[in-house]
Structures are given as structure tokens and as C-alpha cells.
Short mmCIF file of C-alpha atoms in Angstrom, two decimals:
data_model
loop_
_atom_site.label_atom_id
_atom_site.label_comp_id
_atom_site.label_asym_id
_atom_site.label_seq_id
_atom_site.Cartn_x
_atom_site.Cartn_y
_atom_site.Cartn_z
CA MET C 5 119.41 81.53 203.00
CA PRO C 6 121.99 79.11 204.68
CA ASN C 7 124.85 77.58 202.74
CA ARG C 8 124.13 74.69 200.74
CA CYS C 9 126.78 71.81 200.31
CA LEU C 10 126.30 68.99 197.99
CA ALA C 11 128.87 66.57 199.86
CA SER C 12 132.18 67.05 201.86
CA SER C 13 133.75 70.31 201.55
CA SER C 14 137.13 68.91 200.32
CA ARG C 15 135.34 67.57 196.96
CA THR C 16 132.35 69.67 196.18
CA MET C 17 131.01 73.13 195.28
CA GLN C 18 129.38 75.31 197.84
CA PHE C 19 126.46 77.38 196.85
CA TYR C 20 125.29 80.56 198.41
CA SER C 21 122.06 82.88 197.69
CA ARG C 22 122.66 86.60 197.81
CA ARG C 23 126.03 87.11 199.81
CA LYS C 24 128.81 88.41 197.65
CA LYS C 25 132.28 87.56 198.79
CA LEU C 26 134.59 90.21 199.25
CA ILE C 27 138.30 89.48 197.70
CA GLY C 28 141.25 90.94 199.82
CA ASN C 29 143.91 92.83 197.76
CA SER C 30 146.45 90.11 198.54
CA GLN C 31 144.00 87.35 197.15
CA THR C 32 143.41 89.43 194.08
CA GLU C 33 147.20 89.96 193.53
CA GLN C 34 147.70 86.28 193.85
CA LEU C 35 145.08 85.32 191.40
CA TYR C 36 145.61 88.06 188.82
CA GLY C 37 149.12 89.18 189.22
CA HIS C 38 149.84 88.88 185.75
CA CYS C 39 147.90 89.43 182.36
CA LEU C 40 148.80 85.89 181.33
CA GLN C 41 147.91 83.00 183.49
CA PHE C 42 148.70 79.27 184.00
CA TYR C 43 145.24 78.94 185.70
CA GLY C 44 146.97 77.14 188.68
CA GLN C 45 144.61 78.68 191.28
CA PRO C 46 140.75 78.34 191.18
CA PRO C 47 138.44 81.29 191.43
CA ILE C 48 137.41 82.16 195.01
CA GLU C 49 134.54 84.26 194.57
CA ASN C 50 130.63 83.88 194.09
CA ILE C 51 129.12 84.59 190.62
CA SER C 52 125.54 84.39 189.21
CA LEU C 53 124.55 81.53 187.06
CA SER C 54 123.65 84.14 184.37
CA GLU C 55 127.36 85.35 184.64
CA PHE C 56 128.73 81.80 184.88
CA GLU C 57 126.92 81.05 181.34
CA THR C 58 127.86 84.32 179.81
CA PHE C 59 131.64 83.94 180.55
CA ALA C 60 131.54 80.38 179.46
CA VAL C 61 129.89 81.10 176.01
CA ASP C 62 132.36 83.89 175.29
CA ARG C 63 135.24 82.00 175.85
CA LEU C 64 133.89 79.00 173.89
CA LYS C 65 133.40 81.55 171.03
CA LEU C 66 137.00 82.59 171.17
CA LEU C 67 138.21 78.92 171.29
CA LYS C 68 136.15 78.18 168.10
CA THR C 69 137.53 81.05 166.41
CA VAL C 70 141.12 79.82 167.37
CA GLU C 71 140.16 76.34 165.98
CA ASN C 72 139.07 77.56 162.70
CA LEU C 73 142.06 79.93 162.01
CA GLY C 74 144.53 77.22 163.34
CA VAL C 75 143.29 75.01 160.31
CA SER C 76 142.79 77.58 157.89
CA TYR C 77 146.23 79.25 158.21
CA VAL C 78 149.76 78.26 159.56
CA LYS C 79 149.83 78.77 163.22
CA THR C 80 151.89 81.68 163.98
CA SER C 81 152.15 82.89 160.57
CA GLU C 82 151.54 86.70 160.04
CA LEU C 83 148.17 86.11 158.42
CA TYR C 84 147.11 83.95 161.37
CA THR C 85 148.30 86.44 163.78
CA LYS C 86 146.41 89.25 161.90
CA LYS C 87 143.23 87.22 161.78
CA LEU C 88 143.38 86.71 165.59
CA ASP C 89 144.28 90.25 166.21
CA SER C 90 140.94 91.08 164.52
CA THR C 91 138.98 88.76 167.01
CA LYS C 92 137.46 89.88 170.32
CA ASP C 93 139.88 88.69 172.90
CA ASP C 94 139.31 90.20 176.32
CA ARG C 95 142.84 89.35 177.26
CA LYS C 96 144.55 91.62 174.60
CA PRO C 97 146.89 94.04 176.24
CA GLN C 98 145.25 97.01 177.61
CA THR C 99 145.62 99.34 180.78
CA GLY C 100 142.98 101.13 182.69
CA PRO C 101 140.48 100.44 185.43
CA SER C 102 138.78 97.40 183.39
CA GLU C 103 142.03 95.34 183.26
CA TYR C 104 141.19 93.65 186.54
CA GLU C 105 137.65 92.64 185.10
CA LYS C 106 139.40 91.35 181.81
CA ARG C 107 141.65 89.05 183.97
CA ARG C 108 138.84 87.88 186.26
CA LYS C 109 136.80 86.91 183.09
CA ASP C 110 139.51 85.24 181.58
CA HIS C 111 140.38 83.14 184.74
CA ILE C 112 137.00 82.30 185.57
CA SER C 113 135.67 81.32 181.94
CA HIS C 114 138.71 79.02 181.59
CA PHE C 115 137.82 76.89 184.89
CA ILE C 116 134.10 76.80 183.90
CA LEU C 117 134.94 75.35 180.49
CA ARG C 118 137.61 73.11 182.14
CA LEU C 119 134.52 71.67 184.11
CA ALA C 120 132.47 71.14 180.85
CA TYR C 121 135.23 69.62 178.76
CA CYS C 122 136.80 67.22 181.02
CA GLN C 123 134.06 64.57 180.62
CA THR C 124 135.56 62.77 177.76
CA GLU C 125 138.85 62.03 176.10
CA ASP C 126 137.78 63.79 172.96
CA LEU C 127 136.62 66.85 174.71
CA ARG C 128 139.64 66.93 176.68
CA ARG C 129 141.82 66.56 173.65
CA TRP C 130 139.98 69.38 171.97
CA PHE C 131 140.21 71.96 174.81
CA ILE C 132 143.78 71.40 175.55
CA GLN C 133 144.67 72.08 171.86
CA GLN C 134 142.65 75.37 171.60
CA GLU C 135 143.72 76.61 174.96
CA ILE C 136 147.40 75.85 173.90
CA ASP C 137 146.96 77.67 170.85
CA LEU C 138 145.34 80.71 172.49
CA PHE C 139 148.18 80.67 175.04
CA ARG C 140 150.75 80.80 172.43
CA TYR C 141 149.16 83.68 170.62
CA ARG C 142 149.08 85.64 173.93
CA PHE C 143 152.39 84.74 174.97
CA ASN C 144 154.03 85.72 171.59
CA HIS C 145 152.42 89.08 172.20
CA LEU C 146 154.08 89.84 175.49
CA PRO C 147 157.12 92.24 175.51
CA SER C 148 160.36 90.79 176.80
CA LYS C 149 159.92 92.47 180.17
CA ASN C 150 156.44 90.89 180.72
CA ILE C 151 157.75 87.45 179.61
CA ARG C 152 160.56 87.71 182.37
CA GLU C 153 157.99 88.72 184.83
CA PHE C 154 155.64 85.65 183.71
CA LEU C 155 158.37 83.29 184.21
CA GLN C 156 159.13 84.73 187.57
CA TYR C 157 155.63 84.74 188.81
CA ASN C 158 155.10 81.18 187.63
CA ASN C 159 158.35 79.89 189.21
CA LEU C 160 159.94 79.10 185.84
CA HIS C 161 163.56 79.68 186.69
CA TYR C 162 164.67 80.33 183.19
CA HIS C 163 167.11 83.23 183.39
CA THR C 164 168.42 85.52 180.68
CA ILE C 165 172.06 85.29 180.10
CA SER C 166 174.08 88.43 180.42
CA ILE C 167 175.31 90.50 177.47
CA ASP C 168 178.91 89.55 177.94
CA LYS C 169 177.95 85.83 177.98
CA LYS C 170 176.09 86.42 174.62
CA LYS C 171 179.13 88.01 173.13
CA ASN C 172 181.42 85.05 174.36
CA LEU C 173 178.89 82.50 172.83
CA MET C 174 177.88 84.50 169.68
CA ASP C 175 179.39 82.28 167.01
CA LYS C 176 177.95 79.15 168.63
CA LEU C 177 174.32 80.82 169.26
CA VAL C 178 174.25 82.04 165.62
CA THR C 179 175.21 78.46 164.11
CA SER C 180 173.14 76.57 166.41
CA SER C 181 170.02 78.58 166.49
CA PHE C 182 167.27 78.87 164.04
CA ALA C 183 166.61 82.21 162.44
CA VAL C 184 169.41 84.03 164.47
CA SER C 185 172.00 86.07 162.91
CA GLY C 186 175.00 88.09 164.30
CA SER C 187 172.96 91.32 163.89
CA THR C 188 169.88 89.93 165.92
CA VAL C 189 171.82 88.26 168.85
CA ASP C 190 172.47 91.53 170.47
CA CYS C 191 168.87 92.66 170.41
CA GLN C 192 167.25 89.71 171.81
CA ASP C 193 167.26 87.67 175.15
CA PHE C 194 168.53 84.16 175.40
CA TYR C 195 167.43 81.87 178.25
CA LYS C 196 169.64 79.33 180.02
CA VAL C 197 167.44 76.29 180.44
CA PRO C 198 168.07 72.57 181.64
CA PHE C 199 168.20 70.52 178.58
CA GLN C 200 165.80 68.03 179.95
CA ASP C 201 163.01 70.88 179.94
CA ALA C 202 163.77 71.59 176.04
CA LEU C 203 163.99 68.08 174.69
CA ASP C 204 161.76 69.22 171.57
CA LEU C 205 164.26 71.93 170.78
CA VAL C 206 167.35 69.59 171.26
CA ARG C 207 165.89 66.90 169.10
CA THR C 208 165.35 69.06 166.16
CA ARG C 209 168.76 70.81 166.82
CA LYS C 210 167.48 74.39 167.13
CA VAL C 211 169.36 75.31 170.29
CA TYR C 212 173.11 75.47 171.52
CA LEU C 213 173.54 72.70 174.06
CA ASN C 214 176.63 72.95 176.36
CA GLY C 215 177.20 71.57 180.10
CA GLY C 216 173.70 70.25 180.43
CA TYR C 217 172.00 73.51 179.74
CA VAL C 218 170.42 74.85 176.22
CA TYR C 219 170.53 78.28 175.24
CA ILE C 220 167.21 79.42 173.97
CA PRO C 221 166.39 82.47 171.91
CA HIS C 222 163.42 84.69 172.96
CA GLN C 223 161.25 83.40 170.12
CA ASP C 224 161.65 79.69 170.93
CA ILE C 225 161.16 80.04 174.74
CA VAL C 226 157.27 79.80 174.14
CA THR C 227 158.06 76.08 173.23
CA ILE C 228 159.22 75.16 176.82
CA VAL C 229 156.52 77.21 178.41
CA LEU C 230 153.74 75.54 176.33
CA ASN C 231 155.03 72.04 177.19
CA ASP C 232 154.72 72.98 181.07
CA PHE C 233 151.33 74.43 180.40
CA ARG C 234 150.13 71.38 178.54
CA THR C 235 151.25 69.03 181.12
CA ARG C 236 149.59 71.02 183.79
CA LEU C 237 146.31 71.37 181.97
CA SER C 238 146.37 67.81 181.05
CA LYS C 239 146.75 66.72 184.53
CA ALA C 240 144.02 69.27 185.95
CA LEU C 241 141.58 67.91 183.55
CA ALA C 242 142.03 64.33 184.50
CA LEU C 243 141.74 65.16 188.10
CA THR C 244 138.57 67.34 187.63
CA ALA C 245 137.03 64.54 185.51
CA ARG C 246 137.25 62.38 188.98
CA SER C 247 135.32 64.85 190.80
CA LEU C 248 132.38 65.52 188.29
CA PRO C 249 129.90 63.48 189.94
CA ALA C 250 129.55 65.94 192.83
CA VAL C 251 128.96 68.66 190.36
CA GLN C 252 126.51 66.50 188.11
CA SER C 253 124.41 65.97 191.06
CA ASP C 254 123.36 69.71 191.32
CA GLU C 255 120.32 70.21 189.12
CA ARG C 256 121.42 73.85 188.14
CA LEU C 257 124.95 73.13 186.99
CA GLN C 258 124.51 69.62 185.32
CA PRO C 259 122.52 71.03 182.38
CA LEU C 260 124.69 74.06 181.94
CA LEU C 261 127.95 71.91 181.71
CA ASN C 262 126.21 69.35 179.49
CA HIS C 263 125.05 72.11 177.24
CA LEU C 264 128.49 73.98 177.04
CA SER C 265 130.13 70.79 175.91
CA HIS C 266 128.46 70.78 172.47
CA ALA C 267 126.96 74.17 172.68
CA TYR C 268 126.10 76.22 169.48
CA VAL C 269 126.11 80.01 170.01
CA GLY C 270 125.22 81.31 166.76
CA GLN C 271 122.15 81.99 164.85
CA ASP C 272 118.72 80.37 165.48
CA TYR C 273 117.11 78.94 162.44
CA SER C 274 113.74 77.84 163.86
CA ILE C 275 111.61 81.25 163.27
CA GLN C 276 111.77 81.98 159.61
CA LYS C 277 110.58 85.19 157.96
CA SER C 278 109.94 83.46 154.69
CA ILE C 279 107.95 80.33 155.90
CA GLY C 280 106.34 78.59 152.83
CA LYS C 281 108.60 80.17 150.30
CA ILE C 282 110.11 76.76 149.54
CA SER C 283 107.70 74.27 147.80
CA LEU C 284 107.93 70.43 147.98
CA GLU C 285 108.84 70.18 144.38
CA GLN C 286 112.02 72.29 145.15
CA ILE C 287 113.17 69.76 147.73
CA ASP C 288 115.02 67.29 145.41
CA PRO C 289 116.99 69.96 143.37
CA LEU C 290 117.70 71.79 146.54
CA SER C 291 119.25 68.76 148.27
CA ALA C 292 121.63 68.22 145.28
CA LYS C 293 122.82 71.81 145.25
CA SER C 294 122.34 73.53 148.79
CA TYR C 295 122.19 70.58 151.39
CA PRO C 296 125.17 69.83 153.62
CA LEU C 297 126.35 66.34 153.35
CA CYS C 298 124.49 65.12 156.58
CA MET C 299 121.14 66.28 155.16
CA ARG C 300 121.94 65.15 151.65
CA GLN C 301 122.61 61.66 153.27
CA LEU C 302 119.28 61.86 155.01
CA HIS C 303 117.36 63.00 152.10
CA ARG C 304 118.90 60.06 149.94
CA GLY C 305 118.18 57.61 152.58
CA LEU C 306 114.48 58.63 152.93
CA ARG C 307 114.00 58.62 149.23
CA ASP C 308 115.52 54.98 148.78
CA SER C 309 113.87 53.49 151.88
CA HIS C 310 110.75 55.56 152.16
CA HIS C 311 111.53 55.58 155.91
CA LEU C 312 113.84 57.05 158.54
CA ARG C 313 114.12 56.12 162.27
CA HIS C 314 113.41 58.63 164.94
CA GLY C 315 116.69 60.18 165.03
CA GLY C 316 116.92 60.89 161.26
CA ARG C 317 113.31 62.25 161.48
CA MET C 318 114.26 64.81 164.05
CA GLN C 319 117.48 65.76 162.50
CA TYR C 320 116.06 66.17 159.02
CA GLY C 321 112.52 67.32 159.98
CA LEU C 322 113.89 70.15 162.04
CA PHE C 323 116.35 71.08 159.27
CA LEU C 324 113.26 71.20 156.86
CA LYS C 325 111.39 73.27 159.31
CA GLY C 326 114.37 75.69 159.25
CA ILE C 327 114.79 76.21 155.53
CA GLY C 328 111.09 77.21 155.38
CA LEU C 329 108.50 74.17 155.33
CA THR C 330 105.28 74.81 156.83
CA LEU C 331 103.46 72.30 159.31
CA ASP C 332 101.15 71.52 156.35
CA GLN C 333 104.00 71.09 153.86
CA ALA C 334 105.99 68.88 156.35
CA LEU C 335 103.02 66.52 157.12
CA GLN C 336 102.45 66.31 153.29
CA PHE C 337 106.12 65.45 152.47
CA TRP C 338 106.46 62.92 155.27
CA ARG C 339 103.16 61.28 154.34
CA SER C 340 103.91 61.02 150.66
CA GLU C 341 107.04 59.29 151.43
CA PHE C 342 106.27 56.98 154.15
CA VAL C 343 103.14 55.75 152.27
CA LYS C 344 105.50 54.53 149.33
CA GLY C 345 107.00 52.14 151.83
CA LYS C 346 105.33 49.89 154.33
CA VAL C 347 103.14 52.71 156.24
CA ASP C 348 99.74 53.35 155.02
CA ALA C 349 98.23 56.91 155.42
CA ASP C 350 95.99 55.68 158.50
CA LYS C 351 99.13 54.23 160.26
CA PHE C 352 100.99 57.48 159.37
CA ASP C 353 98.42 59.74 160.96
CA LYS C 354 98.23 57.61 164.03
CA ALA C 355 102.14 56.81 164.64
CA TYR C 356 104.00 59.73 162.94
CA ALA C 357 102.16 62.83 162.42
CA TYR C 358 101.92 63.68 166.23
CA SER C 359 105.69 63.94 166.38
CA ILE C 360 105.67 66.32 163.40
CA ARG C 361 103.26 68.38 164.82
CA HIS C 362 105.32 68.24 168.06
CA MET C 363 108.45 69.58 166.11
CA PHE C 364 106.51 72.69 165.14
CA GLY C 365 105.39 73.22 169.01
CA LYS C 366 101.81 72.14 168.22
CA GLU C 367 101.59 69.24 170.57
CA GLY C 368 102.82 68.38 174.05
CA LYS C 369 104.64 71.16 175.86
CA ARG C 370 104.35 73.24 172.61
CA THR C 371 107.96 74.08 172.57
CA ASP C 372 109.22 75.63 169.23
CA TYR C 373 112.07 73.32 168.49
CA THR C 374 115.35 74.52 166.76
CA PRO C 375 116.97 72.65 163.98
CA TYR C 376 120.24 70.93 165.18
CA SER C 377 123.60 72.58 165.21
CA CYS C 378 126.67 70.89 163.99
CA MET C 379 127.88 70.30 167.44
CA LYS C 380 124.60 68.71 168.50
CA VAL C 381 124.78 66.58 165.43
CA ILE C 382 128.49 65.52 165.99
CA LEU C 383 128.35 64.97 169.86
CA SER C 384 124.81 63.64 170.83
CA ASN C 385 122.98 60.60 169.75
CA PRO C 386 125.48 58.78 167.62
CA PRO C 387 123.91 56.60 164.78
CA SER C 388 123.78 52.79 165.26
CA GLN C 389 123.38 50.14 162.58
CA GLY C 390 120.47 51.13 160.15
CA ASP C 391 120.42 54.68 161.10
CA GLN C 392 120.92 57.70 158.64
CA HIS C 393 121.29 60.38 160.87
CA GLY C 394 124.54 62.03 162.52
CA CYS C 395 127.50 63.72 160.78
CA PRO C 396 129.13 61.83 157.79
CA PHE C 397 132.42 63.36 158.64
CA ARG C 398 132.22 62.20 162.15
CA HIS C 399 130.45 58.86 161.96
CA SER C 400 131.08 57.25 158.71
CA ASP C 401 134.06 55.05 157.89
CA PRO C 402 136.67 56.99 156.10
CA GLU C 403 136.50 54.64 152.98
CA LEU C 404 132.63 54.96 152.67
CA LEU C 405 133.00 58.73 153.22
CA LYS C 406 135.63 58.79 150.21
CA GLN C 407 133.30 56.81 148.12
CA LYS C 408 130.33 59.04 148.87
CA LEU C 409 132.48 62.25 148.07
CA GLN C 410 133.58 60.51 144.78
CA SER C 411 130.09 59.81 143.86
CA TYR C 412 129.26 63.60 144.37
CA LYS C 413 132.03 64.42 141.85
CA VAL C 414 134.30 65.91 144.54
CA SER C 415 137.88 66.10 142.94
CA PRO C 416 140.53 63.70 144.35
CA SER C 417 142.73 66.59 145.81
CA GLY C 418 139.83 67.91 147.52
CA ILE C 419 138.88 64.61 148.96
CA SER C 420 142.35 64.29 150.38
CA GLN C 421 141.90 67.73 151.94
CA ILE C 422 138.61 66.64 153.48
CA LEU C 423 139.90 63.28 154.85
CA GLU C 424 142.91 65.09 156.28
CA LEU C 425 140.73 67.38 158.23
CA VAL C 426 138.44 64.33 159.39
CA LYS C 427 141.67 62.57 160.58
CA GLY C 428 142.57 65.65 162.66
CA MET C 429 138.97 65.66 164.08
CA HIS C 430 137.92 68.83 162.44
CA TYR C 431 134.40 67.65 161.27
CA GLN C 432 133.07 71.23 160.88
CA LEU C 433 135.98 72.39 158.85
CA ALA C 434 135.82 69.32 156.74
CA CYS C 435 132.15 70.18 156.20
CA GLN C 436 133.17 73.79 155.23
CA LYS C 437 135.82 72.53 152.74
CA TYR C 438 133.00 70.26 151.23
CA PHE C 439 131.04 73.52 150.78
CA GLU C 440 134.16 75.43 149.22
CA LEU C 441 134.75 72.48 146.80
CA THR C 442 131.17 72.20 145.68
CA HIS C 443 130.42 75.82 145.33
CA SER C 444 133.87 76.64 143.91
CA VAL C 445 134.49 79.59 146.39
CA ARG C 446 136.75 80.19 149.28
CA THR C 447 135.30 80.63 152.63
CA ASP C 448 138.01 82.21 154.73
CA SER C 449 136.23 85.76 154.66
CA GLY C 450 134.24 85.69 157.90
CA PHE C 451 132.34 82.49 157.22
CA SER C 452 132.65 79.95 159.92
CA LEU C 453 130.24 77.10 159.45
CA ASN C 454 128.51 75.95 162.62
CA HIS C 455 125.05 74.92 161.49
CA PRO C 456 123.53 72.88 158.66
CA ASN C 457 120.94 75.36 157.99
CA GLN C 458 123.66 77.97 158.08
CA TYR C 459 125.23 75.98 155.12
CA PHE C 460 122.01 75.85 153.21
CA MET C 461 121.45 79.75 153.65
CA GLU C 462 125.15 80.44 152.54
CA SER C 463 124.68 78.24 149.55
CA GLN C 464 121.40 80.02 148.56
CA LYS C 465 122.93 83.16 148.99
CA LEU C 466 125.49 82.11 146.34
CA LEU C 467 123.34 80.59 144.04
CA GLY C 468 120.30 83.18 144.24
CA GLY C 469 117.70 80.53 145.16
CA PRO C 470 114.53 80.71 147.24
CA GLY C 471 116.35 80.63 150.53
CA ALA C 472 118.58 83.53 149.81
CA GLY C 473 116.40 86.18 151.40
CA VAL C 474 115.50 84.20 154.45
CA LYS C 475 116.32 85.98 157.89
CA VAL C 476 117.03 84.44 161.13
CA GLU C 477 116.92 85.58 164.67
CA VAL C 478 119.97 85.45 167.03
CA LYS C 479 119.02 83.02 169.80
CA ARG C 480 120.75 80.06 171.22
CA GLU C 481 119.23 76.51 170.96
CA ASP C 482 116.32 75.42 173.11
CA ASN C 483 118.06 73.97 176.08
CA PRO C 484 117.55 73.86 179.81
CA ALA C 485 120.91 75.62 180.19
CA THR C 486 119.66 78.73 178.46
CA LYS C 487 116.66 79.21 180.65
CA PRO C 488 116.86 81.99 183.46
CA PRO C 489 117.93 80.66 186.57
CA ASN C 490 115.77 80.26 189.73
CA PRO C 491 115.74 83.54 191.39
CA ILE C 492 116.02 81.88 194.89
CA LYS C 493 119.05 79.89 193.83
CA ASN C 494 121.06 82.05 191.47
CA THR C 495 124.75 82.25 192.66
CA VAL C 496 127.47 79.61 192.43
CA GLY C 497 129.71 80.19 195.38
CA GLY C 498 133.63 80.01 194.94
CA VAL C 499 133.01 78.92 191.24
CA SER C 500 133.73 75.40 192.31
CA SER C 501 136.60 76.38 194.49
CA ALA C 502 136.86 73.15 196.38
CA LEU C 503 136.62 71.01 193.26
CA PHE C 504 139.31 73.30 191.50
CA ASN C 505 141.44 73.16 194.45
CA GLN C 506 141.57 69.59 193.73
CA SER C 507 141.74 69.58 190.11
CA SER C 508 144.97 72.13 189.69
CA LYS C 509 147.29 70.42 191.98
CA CYS C 510 149.69 69.53 189.22
#
């Protein structure tokens, strides 16, 4: 099959079918010469669409874990580091024949998510922050020798001072540097760096400044490196965003990238093994005890106005399907509520019953739709005037959110914690904090909230309700990105090498 180009070779991706590109030793050494990367050079090989998605999803899981831990614990603290140590990170130090594969996966997965997360300012900001936190964790785990190699490999000319120089400057280094004593000066490296590269440390008076240079202790050099990494990545994302139209014109990659930017990679709540165990009479009390705030808002809006617009019906209807309502129960529930308003039974059967049957895969393409994940609720189809759907933590005015939380008897200190998380755009963590406060439990022992139905399940487990025994399958949301690739066009040549070459000129 001939090579397929979407546009000029300087701005687009090239796709090949079955031919695998061989990478020479010199190229491999150039790309993966160190276990830690600045991701300056793009991937230069072919990968299958299946590997493309697997790499991206694995890295996304890792970045979500980094985000959750970064809000739950003080970054760089012993407990934060211990929690990250227990996560699956393919870049943890290791020797052996698989080291090359680990470096390759780390490299390629970063560039794939760079494509997916360059599309909006919010996505870029989130991606940069998580990549920086992950980089900091990895950098702090490097031995001194590997740090020197990393600096040299990336042309960061920060040299350690000699032992004699340290002895001459000992008093000044001790008095000027944070957490440095006379006994620790001898056993750690100090880097001589131009002061303009360390303005944050100079501003906070954490380093010794003399003759236009600062002397930075080993534990603080990461600040300089992170600033450099942030600058490079920010420029690269902006440049990548300009070239997106070339990639989005490809029918295979466009749905993959759109899916990744708001992907949910946890459990699927569409196929329940306890369908019908929740009765219609239980919905009202369950909404007060076990609904996440988004679904509680939808339920209240439905009860008050006896109607929901399409976005609300989809979000709430799939949630109800996920907690165990059967098709017959769902039809009865929606009909009984709508007829209390301006819709009679005949109009309901003609205008609304079809969409409910469609949710359950009984009409149209007979797709078994999955309940919406948190990311989908947050990032897709924002509510407009008169809508009830969406995420209250993302889409509500902070003052209105505060009033709503007060009406649900959340304590003032708890409201302050939630609003602080909302201010930092940690909407899922704000919802998890709401769960913690309304259930009087701590949720830092392996519980990371990513789905409204997960909220319901965890609540029912604690309360011992009818949803406590519901089992779910592990499956990704229905999305074109999760479907098997076309067997004829199943490889991505150069992993967008031409595009990334442009985006990484920092």
C-alpha cells in the first residue's frame, strides 16, 4: 500500500500500512539516551493504532493519579512520594532488556497526549501541571550522577563546584541556603548557575548569590530544571495546536484524540448484574443520600419542573440505567413525572419514549449506551440558560454553589475546602470532598472518584443499601475511539513526526 500523506510533509503526518521502520542505534541513542526526558525530539517510528491508544490511556491514568495525589497531599512530602512510589510508573528506575521499551513508551505516550491536550487553554494548563509534577517526582529520584548526566545530555550547563570551593564558601552556603548545615555541605553537590536562571530562588532568598551566579544545593536544582521544562512544554503545546487541523482531517486519529482529552478509563456502569433491584419508590431517598451533586441537581430539577431538556434527560437517564433501573421502570418513571407538567401521556409516548428505549439499546443502532463519566460531564455539552445538566462544580457560579452546599447542610469549613478545589479547577476532587463530608469518611485509601455511578456505588457500600452488591464490568465508554481499527489502515507512521518536529522547536 503506498504512503498516504494528508498535506505537505513539513506540517502533517504520514501513514503507512504494514511496513515497520527500523531505527538505527544512533537514532535510538539520541531519543532514549537518558532515563528522564525533556521530550525535545518527536518519535520517528511506526506504531499501530491499538498501541497508540494503549500508550495514551496508560499515561492518562498515571497523570490522573498524579493530579489526585497532588491535591490530597503536600507535593514532595514523604507521604506523597510514598503514594506515588506505589503507583505503576513505567519510568521507575530499572535495568535489563526492557529498559528501552519503557523509555520508548514514555516518550511516545507523552507526544500522543500532547496532541490530545493542546486543543484548549484549560487542557494545556492541566497537561502542563501534571507533566511537571510527574517530572519533579522522577527527577528527585535520580542519583547525583544521573542528574549530572541529564543536565549534560540536555545542554544545561550547570556545573557542580569543587570540594575546595565548597570549603571556602561553606559559611555563606550554610547561612544562605535552606535546609543546609555544615554537616550536610560536604555530602551534597552545589551547582553554579547564572542568577537570571534562578530568579524564583533568588526572590525567596534560598541561595547564595555572588558575582552574577547563584550556588544552588542539590535538592533545589530541580526548581531550575522544572522552569526550563515548563517553558519548553508550553511553547511546544502552543505550536502543536496550530497544526491540529492537519491531524483532525484524518478520520482515524480525530476521534482518538477527541476521546483522550476527556477520556474515562475506569469501570463501565452500563451492564448491571442487579438490574431491577432498585424500585421507583427508593429513588427520592437515594437521591438525598447517595447521589452525587450533579445527579441530585437533575433529580431536584425534574421534580420541581416535571421536565428536563435533552442534555439533562441523557445524563440523568443513563445514570438511572446504571444504578439498576430496567427499561420498563425508566419508562414509568419518566412518564409519571412528565405528565405532571405540560406533557400528556400520548405526547410522551410519541415524543419521549423512543429516546428512552434508545438509551437501552432497543431502538436505532441498538447501541448499549454507557452512563456519562465525570470527564464527559465536565468537558462536553456545557449547559446553557434553563439547562440542569453538567457538573455543578464546573458549571455553577461559586456563590450559587455555596448556597446549594449550605442547603445540603455541608459545614462552612467543608464548603471552603470545596470552593478552594473548584478555584484550582479540581472539579472531580471537589466532588470527592463533597462525598467525604456528606458521608463522614476519608477517601484517601485507594478511592479516586471518576464517575457519578461510582459515587453512588461507594455511597451504597458505606450505607449498606440496595446498590451495595451491584457488580460492574471493566470496559471503556462507547466511543468511536475504542473500536478496533480498520485492518487495512492500522498504523501511524512516524507518530506524527513531521508535526512534532514543528511543535518541539522551543
